[in-house]
Amino acid sequence: MDLPRLGVTLQHFGEHAGPDAIVTVAQAAERLGFHAVSVSDRLLTPVGPHWTNDAGLPESAPWDALEVLTWAAAHTRRIRLTTAILNTIFQPPVVVARRLATLDQLSRGRVVAGVGQGGGTRLAPYYIPEEFTAAGVPAARRGAGFAEHVAAMRACWGPDPVEFHGEHYTVPAAKVGPKPYGDRIPVLFGAIARRTVERAARIGDGFVTTAVNWDDTRTQVRWYRDAGGDGTVLVSVFAAPPGTDVGTADFVEAALRNLERAAAVGADEMHIATNLLDVHPQRQADLLEALASELGLPTDAH
């Protein structure tokens, strides 16, 4: 059985977050032969009795995803830099297009843009209204408006002069840069519901989901493939219950089991959320080293 490519999340929230933490995990992942590092995005976390946090989001606010990946890029040479995911809908398309393309240029073409339209809950309405209020974006912009946002963003990566006219977004004829380092930046859609997964199949280069329940994940991958999606399927997994430590042997066993499950459902890539563990980044690096040794990953000694 061919196993998925392996990625790991960076420590961009909580008491262990910081420049040294980001470098420690990113450099360890690269040295150990991992395919990618990734970060997630959260504009804010509500407070008050109405907030249930049904998705189990971290209590502390994360650092900005693109700045974190830029710092990781400056301290690595090869490893892919993935937003998994970045809620691009909170920024104008031309702004986020330029930010992603700048990171792609600085990293010499290592960016994979996992994008989303809010999220943050696993129950209706499937997004955090306070984020839309703070960003000045109507929640009704989700859906077709988000698809248009992605189209406008991609237009900005195309040849100059760029020009885009949609129902929600307009880019007047102009030179917009920088352009991506290579021909393009892959765009993966964060998706859980069937309509969003099928949208990813139609207009994305793949989709990103979290394996809270592997039966659900298998169904989502089937929706994607049945809708004609032939791109990358990226599945994020938990190393252990959030906020806990885990023994090295248990970590390796859980990761191997999840790799087998990810392969069985047809995932192309699996990222381990070590940043949710309540452990020092060097401990995270040690856990990754044990896993890489078990898998026999080709390490980078330089």
PDB file of C-alpha atoms in Angstrom:
ATOM      1  CA  MET A   1       0.000   0.000   0.000  1.00  0.00           C
ATOM      2  CA  ASP A   2       1.372   3.403  -0.978  1.00  0.00           C
ATOM      3  CA  LEU A   3       1.257   5.709   2.026  1.00  0.00           C
ATOM      4  CA  PRO A   4       0.281   9.388   1.760  1.00  0.00           C
ATOM      5  CA  ARG A   5       2.891  12.122   1.799  1.00  0.00           C
ATOM      6  CA  LEU A   6       3.467  13.304   5.338  1.00  0.00           C
ATOM      7  CA  GLY A   7       3.208  16.802   6.770  1.00  0.00           C
ATOM      8  CA  VAL A   8       3.172  18.403  10.195  1.00  0.00           C
ATOM      9  CA  THR A   9       1.615  21.525  11.683  1.00  0.00           C
ATOM     10  CA  LEU A  10       3.684  24.383  13.080  1.00  0.00           C
ATOM     11  CA  GLN A  11       3.343  25.788  16.605  1.00  0.00           C
ATOM     12  CA  HIS A  12       1.632  29.100  15.877  1.00  0.00           C
ATOM     13  CA  PHE A  13      -0.611  29.368  18.943  1.00  0.00           C
ATOM     14  CA  GLY A  14      -0.505  28.655  22.650  1.00  0.00           C
ATOM     15  CA  GLU A  15       2.202  29.076  25.262  1.00  0.00           C
ATOM     16  CA  HIS A  16       4.837  27.372  23.113  1.00  0.00           C
ATOM     17  CA  ALA A  17       4.301  29.602  20.064  1.00  0.00           C
ATOM     18  CA  GLY A  18       7.206  31.748  18.979  1.00  0.00           C
ATOM     19  CA  PRO A  19       9.904  32.198  16.359  1.00  0.00           C
ATOM     20  CA  ASP A  20      12.145  29.500  17.823  1.00  0.00           C
ATOM     21  CA  ALA A  21       9.251  27.038  17.999  1.00  0.00           C
ATOM     22  CA  ILE A  22       8.385  27.572  14.340  1.00  0.00           C
ATOM     23  CA  VAL A  23      11.993  27.069  13.260  1.00  0.00           C
ATOM     24  CA  THR A  24      12.509  24.012  15.481  1.00  0.00           C
ATOM     25  CA  VAL A  25       9.581  22.070  14.025  1.00  0.00           C
ATOM     26  CA  ALA A  26      10.013  23.278  10.437  1.00  0.00           C
ATOM     27  CA  GLN A  27      13.691  22.417  10.289  1.00  0.00           C
ATOM     28  CA  ALA A  28      13.146  19.062  11.969  1.00  0.00           C
ATOM     29  CA  ALA A  29      10.392  18.179   9.499  1.00  0.00           C
ATOM     30  CA  GLU A  30      12.598  19.104   6.557  1.00  0.00           C
ATOM     31  CA  ARG A  31      15.658  17.271   7.897  1.00  0.00           C
ATOM     32  CA  LEU A  32      13.583  14.154   8.591  1.00  0.00           C
ATOM     33  CA  GLY A  33      12.154  13.953   5.076  1.00  0.00           C
ATOM     34  CA  PHE A  34       8.624  15.218   5.655  1.00  0.00           C
ATOM     35  CA  HIS A  35       6.832  16.633   2.617  1.00  0.00           C
ATOM     36  CA  ALA A  36       5.236  19.763   4.097  1.00  0.00           C
ATOM     37  CA  VAL A  37       4.564  21.985   7.073  1.00  0.00           C
ATOM     38  CA  SER A  38       1.208  23.671   7.513  1.00  0.00           C
ATOM     39  CA  VAL A  39      -0.659  26.248   9.556  1.00  0.00           C
ATOM     40  CA  SER A  40      -4.347  26.927  10.070  1.00  0.00           C
ATOM     41  CA  ASP A  41      -6.130  30.266  10.272  1.00  0.00           C
ATOM     42  CA  ARG A  42      -8.452  31.863  12.802  1.00  0.00           C
ATOM     43  CA  LEU A  43      -9.300  35.559  12.768  1.00  0.00           C
ATOM     44  CA  LEU A  44     -10.681  35.593  16.314  1.00  0.00           C
ATOM     45  CA  THR A  45     -12.242  33.422  18.999  1.00  0.00           C
ATOM     46  CA  PRO A  46     -15.583  34.602  20.422  1.00  0.00           C
ATOM     47  CA  VAL A  47     -16.225  34.857  24.145  1.00  0.00           C
ATOM     48  CA  GLY A  48     -19.487  34.724  26.027  1.00  0.00           C
ATOM     49  CA  PRO A  49     -22.143  32.172  26.970  1.00  0.00           C
ATOM     50  CA  HIS A  50     -23.275  31.690  23.359  1.00  0.00           C
ATOM     51  CA  TRP A  51     -19.877  30.293  22.299  1.00  0.00           C
ATOM     52  CA  THR A  52     -19.870  26.489  22.494  1.00  0.00           C
ATOM     53  CA  ASN A  53     -16.636  25.758  20.583  1.00  0.00           C
ATOM     54  CA  ASP A  54     -18.088  22.515  19.281  1.00  0.00           C
ATOM     55  CA  ALA A  55     -15.081  22.037  16.977  1.00  0.00           C
ATOM     56  CA  GLY A  56     -12.622  22.171  19.877  1.00  0.00           C
ATOM     57  CA  LEU A  57     -10.644  25.170  18.621  1.00  0.00           C
ATOM     58  CA  PRO A  58      -7.588  26.221  20.641  1.00  0.00           C
ATOM     59  CA  GLU A  59      -8.437  28.772  23.301  1.00  0.00           C
ATOM     60  CA  SER A  60      -5.502  30.999  22.394  1.00  0.00           C
ATOM     61  CA  ALA A  61      -5.561  33.022  19.176  1.00  0.00           C
ATOM     62  CA  PRO A  62      -3.176  31.797  16.458  1.00  0.00           C
ATOM     63  CA  TRP A  63      -0.522  33.954  14.878  1.00  0.00           C
ATOM     64  CA  ASP A  64      -1.047  35.084  11.280  1.00  0.00           C
ATOM     65  CA  ALA A  65      -0.656  32.087   8.977  1.00  0.00           C
ATOM     66  CA  LEU A  66       1.279  33.713   6.142  1.00  0.00           C
ATOM     67  CA  GLU A  67       3.750  35.473   8.391  1.00  0.00           C
ATOM     68  CA  VAL A  68       4.409  32.184  10.196  1.00  0.00           C
ATOM     69  CA  LEU A  69       5.020  30.376   6.909  1.00  0.00           C
ATOM     70  CA  THR A  70       7.263  33.194   5.713  1.00  0.00           C
ATOM     71  CA  TRP A  71       9.404  32.754   8.831  1.00  0.00           C
ATOM     72  CA  ALA A  72       9.475  28.985   8.247  1.00  0.00           C
ATOM     73  CA  ALA A  73      10.416  29.541   4.594  1.00  0.00           C
ATOM     74  CA  ALA A  74      13.376  31.705   5.594  1.00  0.00           C
ATOM     75  CA  HIS A  75      14.788  28.852   7.697  1.00  0.00           C
ATOM     76  CA  THR A  76      14.202  25.935   5.293  1.00  0.00           C
ATOM     77  CA  ARG A  77      15.113  25.077   1.709  1.00  0.00           C
ATOM     78  CA  ARG A  78      12.884  22.301   0.405  1.00  0.00           C
ATOM     79  CA  ILE A  79       9.784  21.578   2.438  1.00  0.00           C
ATOM     80  CA  ARG A  80       6.387  22.627   1.093  1.00  0.00           C
ATOM     81  CA  LEU A  81       4.519  25.457   2.854  1.00  0.00           C
ATOM     82  CA  THR A  82       0.794  24.811   3.141  1.00  0.00           C
ATOM     83  CA  THR A  83      -2.083  26.883   4.456  1.00  0.00           C
ATOM     84  CA  ALA A  84      -4.513  24.331   5.817  1.00  0.00           C
ATOM     85  CA  ILE A  85      -6.518  26.363   5.704  1.00  0.00           C
ATOM     86  CA  LEU A  86      -6.374  30.172   5.194  1.00  0.00           C
ATOM     87  CA  ASN A  87      -9.768  31.885   5.317  1.00  0.00           C
ATOM     88  CA  THR A  88      -9.078  34.059   2.304  1.00  0.00           C
ATOM     89  CA  ILE A  89     -12.646  35.371   2.204  1.00  0.00           C
ATOM     90  CA  PHE A  90     -11.724  37.833   4.988  1.00  0.00           C
ATOM     91  CA  GLN A  91      -9.272  39.662   2.697  1.00  0.00           C
ATOM     92  CA  PRO A  92      -9.808  41.290  -0.714  1.00  0.00           C
ATOM     93  CA  PRO A  93      -8.740  38.894  -3.496  1.00  0.00           C
ATOM     94  CA  VAL A  94      -5.995  41.198  -4.790  1.00  0.00           C
ATOM     95  CA  VAL A  95      -4.504  41.516  -1.289  1.00  0.00           C
ATOM     96  CA  VAL A  96      -4.379  37.813  -0.482  1.00  0.00           C
ATOM     97  CA  ALA A  97      -3.218  36.976  -4.023  1.00  0.00           C
ATOM     98  CA  ARG A  98      -0.229  39.293  -3.612  1.00  0.00           C
ATOM     99  CA  ARG A  99       0.580  37.932  -0.145  1.00  0.00           C
ATOM    100  CA  LEU A 100       0.504  34.310  -1.313  1.00  0.00           C
ATOM    101  CA  ALA A 101       2.512  35.080  -4.450  1.00  0.00           C
ATOM    102  CA  THR A 102       5.100  37.002  -2.412  1.00  0.00           C
ATOM    103  CA  LEU A 103       5.564  33.994  -0.123  1.00  0.00           C
ATOM    104  CA  ASP A 104       5.776  31.750  -3.192  1.00  0.00           C
ATOM    105  CA  GLN A 105       8.526  33.957  -4.646  1.00  0.00           C
ATOM    106  CA  LEU A 106      10.433  34.141  -1.357  1.00  0.00           C
ATOM    107  CA  SER A 107      10.283  30.358  -0.965  1.00  0.00           C
ATOM    108  CA  ARG A 108      11.022  29.664  -4.647  1.00  0.00           C
ATOM    109  CA  GLY A 109       7.704  28.019  -5.425  1.00  0.00           C
ATOM    110  CA  ARG A 110       6.938  26.002  -2.291  1.00  0.00           C
ATOM    111  CA  VAL A 111       3.452  27.343  -1.494  1.00  0.00           C
ATOM    112  CA  VAL A 112       0.249  25.285  -1.480  1.00  0.00           C
ATOM    113  CA  ALA A 113      -2.772  27.480  -0.794  1.00  0.00           C
ATOM    114  CA  GLY A 114      -5.466  25.716   1.166  1.00  0.00           C
ATOM    115  CA  VAL A 115      -8.295  28.246   1.248  1.00  0.00           C
ATOM    116  CA  GLY A 116     -11.610  28.497   3.063  1.00  0.00           C
ATOM    117  CA  GLN A 117     -14.727  30.575   3.547  1.00  0.00           C
ATOM    118  CA  GLY A 118     -14.846  30.831   7.321  1.00  0.00           C
ATOM    119  CA  GLY A 119     -15.515  27.581   9.101  1.00  0.00           C
ATOM    120  CA  GLY A 120     -14.687  27.135  12.764  1.00  0.00           C
ATOM    121  CA  THR A 121     -17.685  25.030  13.823  1.00  0.00           C
ATOM    122  CA  ARG A 122     -18.973  21.576  12.971  1.00  0.00           C
ATOM    123  CA  LEU A 123     -22.585  22.555  13.620  1.00  0.00           C
ATOM    124  CA  ALA A 124     -24.862  25.013  11.811  1.00  0.00           C
ATOM    125  CA  PRO A 125     -24.213  27.689  10.659  1.00  0.00           C
ATOM    126  CA  TYR A 126     -20.730  26.127  10.120  1.00  0.00           C
ATOM    127  CA  TYR A 127     -18.928  29.436  10.555  1.00  0.00           C
ATOM    128  CA  ILE A 128     -18.245  32.048  13.269  1.00  0.00           C
ATOM    129  CA  PRO A 129     -20.444  35.116  12.645  1.00  0.00           C
ATOM    130  CA  GLU A 130     -18.168  37.353  14.728  1.00  0.00           C
ATOM    131  CA  GLU A 131     -15.330  36.824  12.258  1.00  0.00           C
ATOM    132  CA  PHE A 132     -17.406  38.122   9.362  1.00  0.00           C
ATOM    133  CA  THR A 133     -18.499  41.111  11.442  1.00  0.00           C
ATOM    134  CA  ALA A 134     -14.913  41.954  12.368  1.00  0.00           C
ATOM    135  CA  ALA A 135     -13.700  41.533   8.770  1.00  0.00           C
ATOM    136  CA  GLY A 136     -16.529  43.653   7.352  1.00  0.00           C
ATOM    137  CA  VAL A 137     -17.600  40.820   5.041  1.00  0.00           C
ATOM    138  CA  PRO A 138     -21.227  39.638   4.882  1.00  0.00           C
ATOM    139  CA  ALA A 139     -21.675  35.969   5.747  1.00  0.00           C
ATOM    140  CA  ALA A 140     -23.843  35.686   2.624  1.00  0.00           C
ATOM    141  CA  ARG A 141     -20.611  36.036   0.643  1.00  0.00           C
ATOM    142  CA  ARG A 142     -19.985  32.347   1.321  1.00  0.00           C
ATOM    143  CA  GLY A 143     -20.750  29.877  -1.438  1.00  0.00           C
ATOM    144  CA  ALA A 144     -20.938  31.466  -4.878  1.00  0.00           C
ATOM    145  CA  GLY A 145     -19.276  34.614  -3.570  1.00  0.00           C
ATOM    146  CA  PHE A 146     -16.341  32.581  -2.295  1.00  0.00           C
ATOM    147  CA  ALA A 147     -15.978  30.840  -5.656  1.00  0.00           C
ATOM    148  CA  GLU A 148     -15.841  34.281  -7.271  1.00  0.00           C
ATOM    149  CA  HIS A 149     -13.251  35.378  -4.714  1.00  0.00           C
ATOM    150  CA  VAL A 150     -10.998  32.475  -5.739  1.00  0.00           C
ATOM    151  CA  ALA A 151     -11.492  33.303  -9.425  1.00  0.00           C
ATOM    152  CA  ALA A 152     -10.463  36.916  -8.800  1.00  0.00           C
ATOM    153  CA  MET A 153      -7.446  35.776  -6.807  1.00  0.00           C
ATOM    154  CA  ARG A 154      -6.326  33.482  -9.615  1.00  0.00           C
ATOM    155  CA  ALA A 155      -6.839  36.277 -12.130  1.00  0.00           C
ATOM    156  CA  CYS A 156      -4.321  38.346 -10.175  1.00  0.00           C
ATOM    157  CA  TRP A 157      -1.774  35.569 -10.659  1.00  0.00           C
ATOM    158  CA  GLY A 158      -2.304  35.637 -14.427  1.00  0.00           C
ATOM    159  CA  PRO A 159      -0.633  37.782 -17.077  1.00  0.00           C
ATOM    160  CA  ASP A 160      -0.812  41.554 -16.870  1.00  0.00           C
ATOM    161  CA  PRO A 161      -2.877  43.527 -17.386  1.00  0.00           C
ATOM    162  CA  VAL A 162      -5.145  41.867 -14.853  1.00  0.00           C
ATOM    163  CA  GLU A 163      -8.846  42.634 -15.106  1.00  0.00           C
ATOM    164  CA  PHE A 164     -11.746  40.984 -13.312  1.00  0.00           C
ATOM    165  CA  HIS A 165     -15.416  41.922 -13.105  1.00  0.00           C
ATOM    166  CA  GLY A 166     -17.767  39.875 -10.965  1.00  0.00           C
ATOM    167  CA  GLU A 167     -20.893  40.361  -8.890  1.00  0.00           C
ATOM    168  CA  HIS A 168     -18.940  40.891  -5.669  1.00  0.00           C
ATOM    169  CA  TYR A 169     -15.365  41.659  -6.729  1.00  0.00           C
ATOM    170  CA  THR A 170     -13.799  43.941  -9.309  1.00  0.00           C
ATOM    171  CA  VAL A 171     -10.161  44.338 -10.240  1.00  0.00           C
ATOM    172  CA  PRO A 172      -9.723  47.238 -12.690  1.00  0.00           C
ATOM    173  CA  ALA A 173      -7.296  46.740 -15.562  1.00  0.00           C
ATOM    174  CA  ALA A 174      -3.901  46.953 -13.887  1.00  0.00           C
ATOM    175  CA  LYS A 175      -0.504  45.410 -13.329  1.00  0.00           C
ATOM    176  CA  VAL A 176      -0.691  43.220 -10.236  1.00  0.00           C
ATOM    177  CA  GLY A 177       2.279  41.491  -8.731  1.00  0.00           C
ATOM    178  CA  PRO A 178       4.220  39.621  -7.878  1.00  0.00           C
ATOM    179  CA  LYS A 179       3.191  36.576  -9.855  1.00  0.00           C
ATOM    180  CA  PRO A 180       3.768  33.065  -8.511  1.00  0.00           C
ATOM    181  CA  TYR A 181       7.322  31.702  -8.725  1.00  0.00           C
ATOM    182  CA  GLY A 182       6.268  29.018 -11.194  1.00  0.00           C
ATOM    183  CA  ASP A 183       3.278  28.682 -13.454  1.00  0.00           C
ATOM    184  CA  ARG A 184       0.752  28.609 -10.642  1.00  0.00           C
ATOM    185  CA  ILE A 185      -0.009  28.135  -6.950  1.00  0.00           C
ATOM    186  CA  PRO A 186      -2.102  25.022  -6.207  1.00  0.00           C
ATOM    187  CA  VAL A 187      -5.408  25.951  -4.544  1.00  0.00           C
ATOM    188  CA  LEU A 188      -7.018  23.377  -2.254  1.00  0.00           C
ATOM    189  CA  PHE A 189     -10.451  24.008  -0.735  1.00  0.00           C
ATOM    190  CA  GLY A 190     -11.232  23.411   2.908  1.00  0.00           C
ATOM    191  CA  ALA A 191     -14.381  21.300   2.679  1.00  0.00           C
ATOM    192  CA  ILE A 192     -16.671  19.209   4.875  1.00  0.00           C
ATOM    193  CA  ALA A 193     -20.209  19.491   3.476  1.00  0.00           C
ATOM    194  CA  ARG A 194     -21.011  17.732   0.211  1.00  0.00           C
ATOM    195  CA  ARG A 195     -21.613  20.943  -1.749  1.00  0.00           C
ATOM    196  CA  THR A 196     -18.240  22.384  -0.705  1.00  0.00           C
ATOM    197  CA  VAL A 197     -16.424  19.136  -1.485  1.00  0.00           C
ATOM    198  CA  GLU A 198     -18.050  19.029  -4.928  1.00  0.00           C
ATOM    199  CA  ARG A 199     -17.120  22.688  -5.484  1.00  0.00           C
ATOM    200  CA  ALA A 200     -13.517  21.735  -4.737  1.00  0.00           C
ATOM    201  CA  ALA A 201     -13.773  19.026  -7.376  1.00  0.00           C
ATOM    202  CA  ARG A 202     -15.093  21.510  -9.947  1.00  0.00           C
ATOM    203  CA  ILE A 203     -12.777  24.477  -9.470  1.00  0.00           C
ATOM    204  CA  GLY A 204     -10.042  23.496  -7.002  1.00  0.00           C
ATOM    205  CA  ASP A 205      -6.776  21.601  -7.216  1.00  0.00           C
ATOM    206  CA  GLY A 206      -7.840  19.418  -4.322  1.00  0.00           C
ATOM    207  CA  PHE A 207      -9.457  19.662  -0.905  1.00  0.00           C
ATOM    208  CA  VAL A 208      -8.530  19.689   2.778  1.00  0.00           C
ATOM    209  CA  THR A 209     -10.453  18.016   5.574  1.00  0.00           C
ATOM    210  CA  THR A 210      -9.890  16.864   9.149  1.00  0.00           C
ATOM    211  CA  ALA A 211     -10.327  13.220  10.074  1.00  0.00           C
ATOM    212  CA  VAL A 212     -12.556  13.620  13.108  1.00  0.00           C
ATOM    213  CA  ASN A 213     -14.399  10.495  11.985  1.00  0.00           C
ATOM    214  CA  TRP A 214     -12.790   8.265   9.363  1.00  0.00           C
ATOM    215  CA  ASP A 215     -16.134   7.069   7.996  1.00  0.00           C
ATOM    216  CA  ASP A 216     -17.051  10.699   7.313  1.00  0.00           C
ATOM    217  CA  THR A 217     -13.652  11.285   5.728  1.00  0.00           C
ATOM    218  CA  ARG A 218     -14.106   8.285   3.432  1.00  0.00           C
ATOM    219  CA  THR A 219     -17.477   9.669   2.366  1.00  0.00           C
ATOM    220  CA  GLN A 220     -16.006  13.104   1.669  1.00  0.00           C
ATOM    221  CA  VAL A 221     -13.249  11.631  -0.500  1.00  0.00           C
ATOM    222  CA  ARG A 222     -15.848   9.625  -2.418  1.00  0.00           C
ATOM    223  CA  TRP A 223     -17.906  12.773  -3.008  1.00  0.00           C
ATOM    224  CA  TYR A 224     -14.779  14.476  -4.327  1.00  0.00           C
ATOM    225  CA  ARG A 225     -13.800  11.675  -6.696  1.00  0.00           C
ATOM    226  CA  ASP A 226     -17.394  11.059  -7.857  1.00  0.00           C
ATOM    227  CA  ALA A 227     -17.671  14.766  -8.743  1.00  0.00           C
ATOM    228  CA  GLY A 228     -14.626  14.449 -10.992  1.00  0.00           C
ATOM    229  CA  GLY A 229     -11.983  15.670  -8.568  1.00  0.00           C
ATOM    230  CA  ASP A 230      -8.554  14.318  -9.435  1.00  0.00           C
ATOM    231  CA  GLY A 231      -6.398  16.650  -7.319  1.00  0.00           C
ATOM    232  CA  THR A 232      -4.742  16.393  -3.942  1.00  0.00           C
ATOM    233  CA  VAL A 233      -6.739  15.156  -0.959  1.00  0.00           C
ATOM    234  CA  LEU A 234      -5.119  16.412   2.244  1.00  0.00           C
ATOM    235  CA  VAL A 235      -6.304  15.006   5.565  1.00  0.00           C
ATOM    236  CA  SER A 236      -5.312  16.499   8.920  1.00  0.00           C
ATOM    237  CA  VAL A 237      -5.198  14.150  11.910  1.00  0.00           C
ATOM    238  CA  PHE A 238      -4.763  14.437  15.666  1.00  0.00           C
ATOM    239  CA  ALA A 239      -1.643  13.020  17.287  1.00  0.00           C
ATOM    240  CA  ALA A 240      -3.491  12.662  20.599  1.00  0.00           C
ATOM    241  CA  PRO A 241      -6.390  14.411  22.346  1.00  0.00           C
ATOM    242  CA  PRO A 242      -5.712  18.174  22.199  1.00  0.00           C
ATOM    243  CA  GLY A 243      -3.858  19.607  25.177  1.00  0.00           C
ATOM    244  CA  THR A 244      -2.234  16.346  26.225  1.00  0.00           C
ATOM    245  CA  ASP A 245       1.198  14.774  26.004  1.00  0.00           C
ATOM    246  CA  VAL A 246       1.747  11.380  24.414  1.00  0.00           C
ATOM    247  CA  GLY A 247       4.404   8.734  24.797  1.00  0.00           C
ATOM    248  CA  THR A 248       6.778   8.250  21.892  1.00  0.00           C
ATOM    249  CA  ALA A 249       5.683   4.686  21.153  1.00  0.00           C
ATOM    250  CA  ASP A 250       2.007   5.678  21.333  1.00  0.00           C
ATOM    251  CA  PHE A 251       2.624   8.643  19.027  1.00  0.00           C
ATOM    252  CA  VAL A 252       4.341   6.478  16.424  1.00  0.00           C
ATOM    253  CA  GLU A 253       1.673   3.786  16.661  1.00  0.00           C
ATOM    254  CA  ALA A 254      -1.141   6.328  16.259  1.00  0.00           C
ATOM    255  CA  ALA A 255       0.592   8.015  13.315  1.00  0.00           C
ATOM    256  CA  LEU A 256       1.143   4.721  11.510  1.00  0.00           C
ATOM    257  CA  ARG A 257      -2.463   3.713  12.103  1.00  0.00           C
ATOM    258  CA  ASN A 258      -3.668   7.048  10.759  1.00  0.00           C
ATOM    259  CA  LEU A 259      -1.390   6.758   7.719  1.00  0.00           C
ATOM    260  CA  GLU A 260      -2.946   3.395   6.911  1.00  0.00           C
ATOM    261  CA  ARG A 261      -6.440   4.834   7.351  1.00  0.00           C
ATOM    262  CA  ALA A 262      -5.590   7.837   5.206  1.00  0.00           C
ATOM    263  CA  ALA A 263      -4.279   5.560   2.467  1.00  0.00           C
ATOM    264  CA  ALA A 264      -7.385   3.386   2.700  1.00  0.00           C
ATOM    265  CA  VAL A 265      -9.743   6.330   2.129  1.00  0.00           C
ATOM    266  CA  GLY A 266      -7.664   7.597  -0.795  1.00  0.00           C
ATOM    267  CA  ALA A 267      -5.848  10.560   0.765  1.00  0.00           C
ATOM    268  CA  ASP A 268      -2.728  11.820  -0.985  1.00  0.00           C
ATOM    269  CA  GLU A 269      -1.297  13.690   1.975  1.00  0.00           C
ATOM    270  CA  MET A 270      -1.677  13.549   5.774  1.00  0.00           C
ATOM    271  CA  HIS A 271      -0.676  16.276   8.231  1.00  0.00           C
ATOM    272  CA  ILE A 272      -0.234  15.544  11.931  1.00  0.00           C
ATOM    273  CA  ALA A 273      -1.447  18.260  14.316  1.00  0.00           C
ATOM    274  CA  THR A 274       1.451  18.139  16.749  1.00  0.00           C
ATOM    275  CA  ASN A 275       0.772  21.804  17.572  1.00  0.00           C
ATOM    276  CA  LEU A 276      -2.315  20.690  19.504  1.00  0.00           C
ATOM    277  CA  LEU A 277      -0.175  18.702  21.925  1.00  0.00           C
ATOM    278  CA  ASP A 278       0.683  20.493  25.140  1.00  0.00           C
ATOM    279  CA  VAL A 279       4.420  19.883  24.713  1.00  0.00           C
ATOM    280  CA  HIS A 280       7.565  21.865  23.956  1.00  0.00           C
ATOM    281  CA  PRO A 281       8.459  22.159  20.245  1.00  0.00           C
ATOM    282  CA  GLN A 282      11.673  20.192  20.796  1.00  0.00           C
ATOM    283  CA  ARG A 283       9.535  17.362  22.155  1.00  0.00           C
ATOM    284  CA  GLN A 284       7.452  17.599  18.974  1.00  0.00           C
ATOM    285  CA  ALA A 285      10.641  17.354  16.910  1.00  0.00           C
ATOM    286  CA  ASP A 286      11.709  14.283  18.889  1.00  0.00           C
ATOM    287  CA  LEU A 287       8.343  12.622  18.220  1.00  0.00           C
ATOM    288  CA  LEU A 288       8.685  13.342  14.514  1.00  0.00           C
ATOM    289  CA  GLU A 289      12.178  11.871  14.515  1.00  0.00           C
ATOM    290  CA  ALA A 290      10.893   8.644  16.051  1.00  0.00           C
ATOM    291  CA  LEU A 291       8.174   8.433  13.409  1.00  0.00           C
ATOM    292  CA  ALA A 292      10.598   9.163  10.563  1.00  0.00           C
ATOM    293  CA  SER A 293      12.920   6.450  11.837  1.00  0.00           C
ATOM    294  CA  GLU A 294      10.067   3.938  11.929  1.00  0.00           C
ATOM    295  CA  LEU A 295       9.019   4.868   8.393  1.00  0.00           C
ATOM    296  CA  GLY A 296      12.559   4.956   7.055  1.00  0.00           C
ATOM    297  CA  LEU A 297      12.120   8.422   5.575  1.00  0.00           C
ATOM    298  CA  PRO A 298      15.093   9.758   3.612  1.00  0.00           C
ATOM    299  CA  THR A 299      16.678  12.345   5.905  1.00  0.00           C
ATOM    300  CA  ASP A 300      18.472  15.509   4.875  1.00  0.00           C
ATOM    301  CA  ALA A 301      21.790  15.610   6.675  1.00  0.00           C
ATOM    302  CA  HIS A 302      22.771  19.027   5.316  1.00  0.00           C
TER     303      HIS A 302
END
